[in-house]
Amino acid sequence: MLGLVIESSCDETSVAVLKNDREVLSNIVSSQIDIHKLYGGVVPEIASRNHVKNISYVARQALDEAKVEFEDLDYIGVTYGPGLVGALLVGVSYAKALAYALDIPIVPVHHIEGHIAANYLTNKELKPPFMSLVVSGGHTHLAYVKDYTDIEVIAKTRDDAIGEAFDKVARVLGLNYPGGPEVSKLAENGNDTYTLPKTKFENYDFSFSGIKTAVINLANKEKENLRREDLAKSFEKNVCDTVVEHAYSAMKDLGVNKIALAGGVAANKYLRSKLFEEAKKNHFEAYMPEIKYCTDNAAMIACAAYYNYTCEKDKKKFDIHNNLELNAIASLKLDKK
Ligand code: KG4
Ligand code: ZN
């Protein structure tokens, strides 16, 4: 079974060709980071225009690298939400045009479902059920993956996403966009010497706006006396420890002993080692995607598309043999996909 799958929810135009469930034949990612860097963040209109410019070339490259032709494909997959609506629409329209021309089904995928599925590409033995800690630029979720296409949200952020907090702290520290990797690099030479606030709720929900404001206030107060490396380290440790603590306390309470990390912030070295270290202490199994599958890419979306395509229940729900009505949904909910 061969699927060609498109991801264009933010600033990466990506197309992958997947064979069966987990064999990536190609995964082309055309990043617009250098364009958006000039503005300190993603400019939605510019992102859409660049997706339009790139998408046919990226798809052609994905087919060439996989050594397959359009006629060999069994289905087209696409991220239909959440994300920037203009950016999503480019992928969805292109997918619909291809599916119509080739007379094959189109499989819609929730972007977060894709981030979680990145784990299957790296860990071939991984199967549901497990808990997933989704940490990205737009989302922070604790999700219970009951089955490949059945995901229950256990907790989410009440304000900023963790990646967003990394990006904002980076800006305060005078670093480039995207800020996560830059803050992490700076933190390598720092010590956890600044006391920053932690927010706690009765459930496992997250909140990162308090710590973001605390970092901004500290930077304004200390000015040239600010120890940037130490602040980067204190921030990184605080937010990464928090998400791991929430995940493990939910797992203990709910009797789940497997966890899979997902999303762009899963590329963070400290977070990866913290998750493994705590898993060892608690006798949990911890999984994470290879770095190349952490940030946005079409291979992870393709893996989720395969499971949606082969799930009878989802086939009916999405009417995938006849859904040229498919639309992009900017704020698509994970448990209401
Ligand atoms: O998953 P992703 O590519 O896009 C969304 O779906 O949001 O995540 C991008 C986010 C950005 O906020 C970026 O700063 C963060 O992931 N990120 C990192 C690291 N690499 C990427 N954050 C912390 N440490 C990293 N190494
Ligand atoms: Zn993402």
Coordinates of C-alpha atoms and ligand atoms in Angstrom, one line a residue:
M1 CA 0.0 0.0 0.0
L2 CA 1.4 3.4 -1.0
G3 CA 0.3 6.8 0.3
L4 CA 1.4 10.3 -0.7
V5 CA 0.9 12.6 2.2
I6 CA 1.1 16.4 2.6
E7 CA 1.8 18.6 5.6
S8 CA 1.5 22.4 5.3
S9 CA 0.0 23.5 8.6
C10 CA 2.6 26.1 9.5
D11 CA 5.9 27.0 7.9
E12 CA 7.2 23.7 6.5
T13 CA 6.0 22.5 3.1
S14 CA 6.4 18.7 3.4
V15 CA 5.5 15.7 1.3
A16 CA 6.2 12.0 2.1
V17 CA 5.6 8.7 0.5
L18 CA 4.9 5.9 2.9
K19 CA 4.8 2.2 2.1
N20 CA 2.3 0.3 4.3
D21 CA 2.3 1.4 8.0
R22 CA 5.8 2.4 8.9
E23 CA 8.2 2.4 5.9
V24 CA 9.2 5.9 4.8
L25 CA 10.2 5.9 1.2
S26 CA 10.7 9.7 1.1
N27 CA 10.1 12.6 3.4
I28 CA 10.9 16.0 1.8
V29 CA 10.7 19.0 4.1
S30 CA 11.0 22.5 2.6
S31 CA 11.5 24.9 5.5
Q32 CA 10.6 28.6 5.4
I33 CA 12.4 29.4 8.6
D34 CA 14.9 31.6 6.9
I35 CA 12.1 33.8 5.5
H36 CA 10.2 34.1 8.7
K37 CA 13.3 34.7 10.8
L38 CA 13.4 38.2 9.4
Y39 CA 10.1 38.9 11.1
G40 CA 10.8 37.1 14.4
G41 CA 8.0 34.6 13.9
V42 CA 5.7 33.0 11.2
V43 CA 3.8 35.5 9.1
P44 CA 0.7 33.6 8.0
E45 CA 0.2 35.3 4.6
I46 CA 3.9 34.7 3.6
A47 CA 3.6 31.1 4.7
S48 CA 0.6 30.4 2.5
R49 CA 2.2 32.0 -0.6
N50 CA 5.4 30.0 -0.1
H51 CA 3.4 26.8 0.3
V52 CA 1.7 27.6 -3.1
K53 CA 5.1 28.2 -4.7
N54 CA 6.7 25.0 -3.3
I55 CA 4.1 22.3 -3.1
S56 CA 4.3 20.8 -6.6
Y57 CA 8.1 20.7 -6.5
V58 CA 8.2 19.1 -3.1
A59 CA 5.6 16.5 -4.2
R60 CA 7.6 15.8 -7.4
Q61 CA 10.8 15.3 -5.3
A62 CA 9.0 13.0 -2.9
L63 CA 7.8 10.8 -5.7
D64 CA 11.3 10.8 -7.4
E65 CA 13.1 9.9 -4.2
A66 CA 10.6 7.1 -3.4
K67 CA 10.9 5.9 -7.1
V68 CA 7.2 5.8 -7.5
E69 CA 4.7 7.6 -9.9
F70 CA 1.4 9.2 -9.2
E71 CA -0.3 6.1 -10.8
D72 CA 1.2 3.8 -8.1
L73 CA -0.5 5.6 -5.2
D74 CA -3.4 4.1 -3.3
Y75 CA -4.4 7.2 -1.3
I76 CA -3.6 10.8 -0.6
G77 CA -3.3 12.0 3.0
V78 CA -3.3 15.6 4.3
T79 CA -3.2 17.6 7.5
Y80 CA -6.5 19.4 7.7
G81 CA -6.1 21.1 11.1
P82 CA -5.2 22.6 13.4
G83 CA -2.8 25.3 12.1
L84 CA -2.8 28.5 10.1
V85 CA -5.9 28.3 7.9
G86 CA -4.3 29.7 4.8
A87 CA -1.4 27.4 5.1
L88 CA -3.6 24.3 5.7
L89 CA -5.8 25.3 2.7
V90 CA -2.9 25.0 0.3
G91 CA -2.2 21.4 1.4
V92 CA -5.9 20.5 1.5
S93 CA -6.6 22.0 -2.0
Y94 CA -3.6 20.3 -3.5
A95 CA -4.6 16.9 -1.9
K96 CA -8.1 17.2 -3.2
A97 CA -6.9 18.0 -6.8
L98 CA -4.6 15.0 -6.7
A99 CA -7.2 12.7 -5.3
Y100 CA -9.7 13.8 -7.9
A101 CA -7.3 13.5 -10.8
L102 CA -6.1 10.1 -9.7
D103 CA -9.5 8.9 -8.6
I104 CA -8.2 7.7 -5.2
P105 CA -9.3 8.4 -1.6
I106 CA -8.2 11.3 0.4
V107 CA -7.4 10.7 4.1
P108 CA -7.6 13.7 6.5
V109 CA -5.2 13.8 9.4
H110 CA -5.2 15.8 12.7
H111 CA -1.7 17.4 13.0
I112 CA -1.2 16.2 16.6
E113 CA -2.2 12.7 15.6
G114 CA 0.7 12.9 13.2
H115 CA 3.2 14.1 15.9
I116 CA 2.1 11.1 18.0
A117 CA 2.5 8.7 15.1
A118 CA 6.1 9.9 14.6
N119 CA 6.9 7.5 17.4
Y120 CA 5.8 4.5 15.3
L121 CA 8.3 5.4 12.6
T122 CA 11.2 5.3 15.0
N123 CA 10.0 2.6 17.4
K124 CA 8.7 -0.2 15.2
E125 CA 7.6 -2.3 18.2
L126 CA 5.5 0.5 19.7
K127 CA 1.7 -0.2 19.8
P128 CA -1.2 1.5 21.7
P129 CA -2.2 1.8 24.5
F130 CA 0.2 4.4 25.8
M131 CA 0.3 8.0 27.2
S132 CA 1.6 10.6 24.8
L133 CA 3.2 13.9 26.0
V134 CA 2.7 16.3 23.1
V135 CA 5.0 19.3 23.3
S136 CA 5.1 21.6 20.3
G137 CA 5.0 25.3 19.2
G138 CA 1.2 25.3 19.2
H139 CA 0.2 22.6 21.6
T140 CA 0.9 21.0 25.0
H141 CA -1.2 18.0 25.6
L142 CA -1.3 14.8 27.6
A143 CA -3.1 12.4 25.5
Y144 CA -4.1 8.8 26.2
V145 CA -3.7 6.8 23.0
K146 CA -6.2 4.0 23.4
D147 CA -5.8 2.8 19.9
Y148 CA -4.2 4.1 16.7
T149 CA -7.2 6.3 15.9
D150 CA -8.7 6.6 19.3
I151 CA -7.1 9.4 21.4
E152 CA -8.4 10.9 24.6
V153 CA -7.1 14.3 25.8
I154 CA -6.2 14.0 29.5
A155 CA -4.7 17.5 30.0
K156 CA -3.8 20.6 28.0
T157 CA -2.3 24.0 28.4
R158 CA -4.6 26.7 29.7
D159 CA -2.6 29.4 28.0
D160 CA 0.6 29.3 26.0
A161 CA 2.1 26.2 24.5
I162 CA 5.5 25.1 25.8
G163 CA 7.2 25.8 22.4
E164 CA 5.6 29.2 22.3
A165 CA 7.1 29.9 25.8
F166 CA 10.5 28.8 24.5
D167 CA 10.1 31.1 21.4
K168 CA 9.1 34.1 23.6
V169 CA 11.9 33.6 26.1
A170 CA 14.3 33.4 23.2
R171 CA 13.1 36.8 22.0
V172 CA 13.7 38.3 25.4
L173 CA 17.2 36.8 25.5
G174 CA 17.9 38.3 22.0
L175 CA 17.9 35.0 20.2
N176 CA 16.6 34.1 16.8
Y177 CA 13.3 32.4 15.8
P178 CA 12.6 29.5 16.3
G179 CA 13.8 30.0 19.8
G180 CA 13.6 26.5 21.3
P181 CA 16.9 25.2 19.9
E182 CA 18.7 28.5 20.6
V183 CA 17.5 28.6 24.2
S184 CA 18.6 25.0 24.6
K185 CA 22.1 25.8 23.1
L186 CA 22.5 28.8 25.5
A187 CA 21.4 26.7 28.5
E188 CA 24.2 24.2 27.9
N189 CA 26.6 26.7 29.5
G190 CA 24.3 27.8 32.3
N191 CA 23.3 26.7 35.8
D192 CA 19.8 26.5 37.3
T193 CA 20.3 29.5 39.6
Y194 CA 17.1 31.6 39.0
T195 CA 13.9 30.7 40.9
L196 CA 11.0 30.7 38.5
P197 CA 7.3 30.0 39.3
K198 CA 5.5 26.7 38.7
T199 CA 1.8 26.6 38.2
K200 CA -0.3 23.8 39.6
F201 CA -3.9 22.8 39.0
E202 CA -6.0 20.1 40.6
N203 CA -5.9 18.2 37.3
Y204 CA -2.8 17.6 35.1
D205 CA -3.3 20.8 33.0
F206 CA -0.3 23.0 32.1
S207 CA 0.3 26.8 32.1
F208 CA 3.3 28.6 30.8
S209 CA 2.3 32.3 30.7
G210 CA 3.3 32.8 34.4
I211 CA 6.9 31.7 33.8
K212 CA 7.1 33.6 30.6
T213 CA 6.1 36.8 32.4
A214 CA 8.6 36.1 35.2
V215 CA 11.4 35.7 32.7
I216 CA 10.4 39.0 31.0
N217 CA 10.3 40.8 34.4
L218 CA 13.7 39.4 35.4
A219 CA 15.3 40.4 32.1
N220 CA 13.9 44.0 32.5
K221 CA 15.0 44.2 36.1
E222 CA 18.5 42.8 35.8
K223 CA 19.4 44.3 32.4
E224 CA 23.2 44.0 31.9
N225 CA 23.6 42.0 35.1
L226 CA 21.4 39.3 33.7
R227 CA 23.1 35.9 33.4
R228 CA 21.5 34.8 30.1
E229 CA 22.9 31.3 30.2
D230 CA 21.7 30.7 33.7
L231 CA 18.2 32.1 32.9
A232 CA 18.0 29.9 29.8
K233 CA 19.0 26.8 31.9
S234 CA 16.6 27.7 34.8
F235 CA 13.7 28.2 32.3
E236 CA 14.5 25.0 30.3
K237 CA 14.7 22.9 33.5
N238 CA 11.6 24.4 35.0
V239 CA 9.3 23.8 32.0
C240 CA 10.7 20.4 31.0
D241 CA 10.6 19.1 34.6
T242 CA 7.0 20.3 34.8
V243 CA 5.7 18.5 31.8
V244 CA 7.5 15.2 32.8
E245 CA 6.1 15.5 36.4
H246 CA 2.5 16.0 35.1
A247 CA 2.8 13.1 32.7
Y248 CA 4.2 10.7 35.2
S249 CA 1.7 11.7 37.9
A250 CA -1.2 11.1 35.4
M251 CA 0.3 7.7 34.4
K252 CA 0.6 6.6 38.0
D253 CA -3.0 7.7 38.8
L254 CA -4.4 6.1 35.6
G255 CA -2.3 2.9 35.7
V256 CA -0.5 3.5 32.4
N257 CA 3.2 2.4 32.1
K258 CA 4.2 3.4 28.6
I259 CA 4.9 7.0 27.4
A260 CA 5.7 8.4 24.0
L261 CA 7.1 12.0 23.6
A262 CA 5.9 14.0 20.6
G263 CA 6.1 17.5 19.0
G264 CA 8.8 19.9 18.1
V265 CA 10.0 20.4 21.7
A266 CA 10.6 16.6 21.9
A267 CA 13.9 17.5 20.1
N268 CA 15.1 19.1 23.3
K269 CA 18.0 17.2 24.7
Y270 CA 17.4 17.9 28.4
L271 CA 13.7 16.9 28.1
R272 CA 14.6 13.6 26.3
S273 CA 17.1 12.7 29.0
K274 CA 14.8 13.8 31.9
L275 CA 12.0 11.6 30.4
F276 CA 14.3 8.5 30.2
E277 CA 15.8 9.1 33.6
E278 CA 12.4 9.4 35.4
A279 CA 11.0 6.4 33.4
K280 CA 13.9 4.3 34.7
K281 CA 13.2 5.3 38.3
N282 CA 9.5 4.6 37.9
H283 CA 9.8 1.4 35.8
F284 CA 8.0 3.0 32.9
E285 CA 8.8 2.4 29.2
A286 CA 9.7 5.7 27.5
Y287 CA 9.7 6.2 23.7
M288 CA 10.5 9.2 21.5
P289 CA 10.9 9.9 17.8
E290 CA 14.3 10.5 16.1
I291 CA 15.0 14.2 16.0
K292 CA 14.2 14.5 12.3
Y293 CA 10.6 13.3 13.0
C294 CA 10.1 15.7 16.0
T295 CA 9.5 19.0 14.2
D296 CA 6.9 19.2 11.4
N297 CA 7.3 16.7 8.6
A298 CA 4.9 14.7 6.3
A299 CA 6.3 11.3 7.2
M300 CA 4.6 11.4 10.7
I301 CA 1.3 12.6 9.1
A302 CA 1.6 9.7 6.6
C303 CA 1.9 7.2 9.3
A304 CA -1.3 8.5 11.0
A305 CA -3.0 8.6 7.6
Y306 CA -2.2 4.9 7.1
Y307 CA -4.0 4.0 10.3
N308 CA -6.9 6.3 9.6
Y309 CA -7.2 4.8 6.1
T310 CA -7.2 1.3 7.3
C311 CA -9.6 1.9 10.2
E312 CA -13.1 0.9 9.1
K313 CA -14.7 3.2 11.6
D314 CA -12.8 6.3 10.4
K315 CA -13.4 5.4 6.8
K316 CA -17.1 5.8 7.4
K317 CA -16.8 8.8 9.5
F318 CA -14.7 10.7 7.0
D319 CA -16.4 9.2 3.9
I320 CA -12.9 9.1 2.5
H321 CA -14.0 7.8 -0.9
N322 CA -16.0 10.8 -1.6
N323 CA -14.8 13.7 0.4
L324 CA -13.9 16.4 -2.0
E325 CA -15.8 18.6 0.4
L326 CA -12.9 18.3 2.9
N327 CA -12.0 21.7 4.4
A328 CA -9.2 23.1 6.5
I329 CA -10.1 23.6 10.2
A330 CA -7.8 26.0 12.0
S331 CA -8.8 25.1 15.5
L332 CA -9.6 21.4 15.1
K333 CA -9.8 19.6 18.4
L334 CA -7.9 16.3 18.9
D335 CA -10.8 14.4 20.5
K336 CA -13.4 15.8 18.0
K337 CA -11.5 15.1 14.8
Ligands
KG4_1 O1 5.9 20.6 16.3 P1 6.5 21.9 15.7 O2 7.5 21.7 14.6 O3 5.4 22.8 15.2 C1 4.1 22.9 15.8 O4 3.3 22.0 15.5 O5 3.9 23.8 16.7 O6 7.2 22.6 16.9 C2 7.9 23.8 16.8 C3 8.3 24.3 18.2 C4 8.9 25.6 18.2 O7 8.3 26.4 19.3 C5 10.4 25.4 18.5 O8 11.0 26.5 19.2 C6 10.3 24.1 19.4 O9 9.3 23.4 18.7 N1 11.6 23.4 19.4 C7 12.4 23.2 20.5 C8 13.5 22.5 20.1 N2 13.4 22.3 18.8 C9 12.3 22.8 18.3 N3 12.1 23.6 21.8 C10 13.1 23.3 22.7 N4 14.2 22.6 22.4 C11 14.5 22.2 21.1 N5 15.6 21.6 20.8
ZN2 ZN 3.7 20.4 14.7

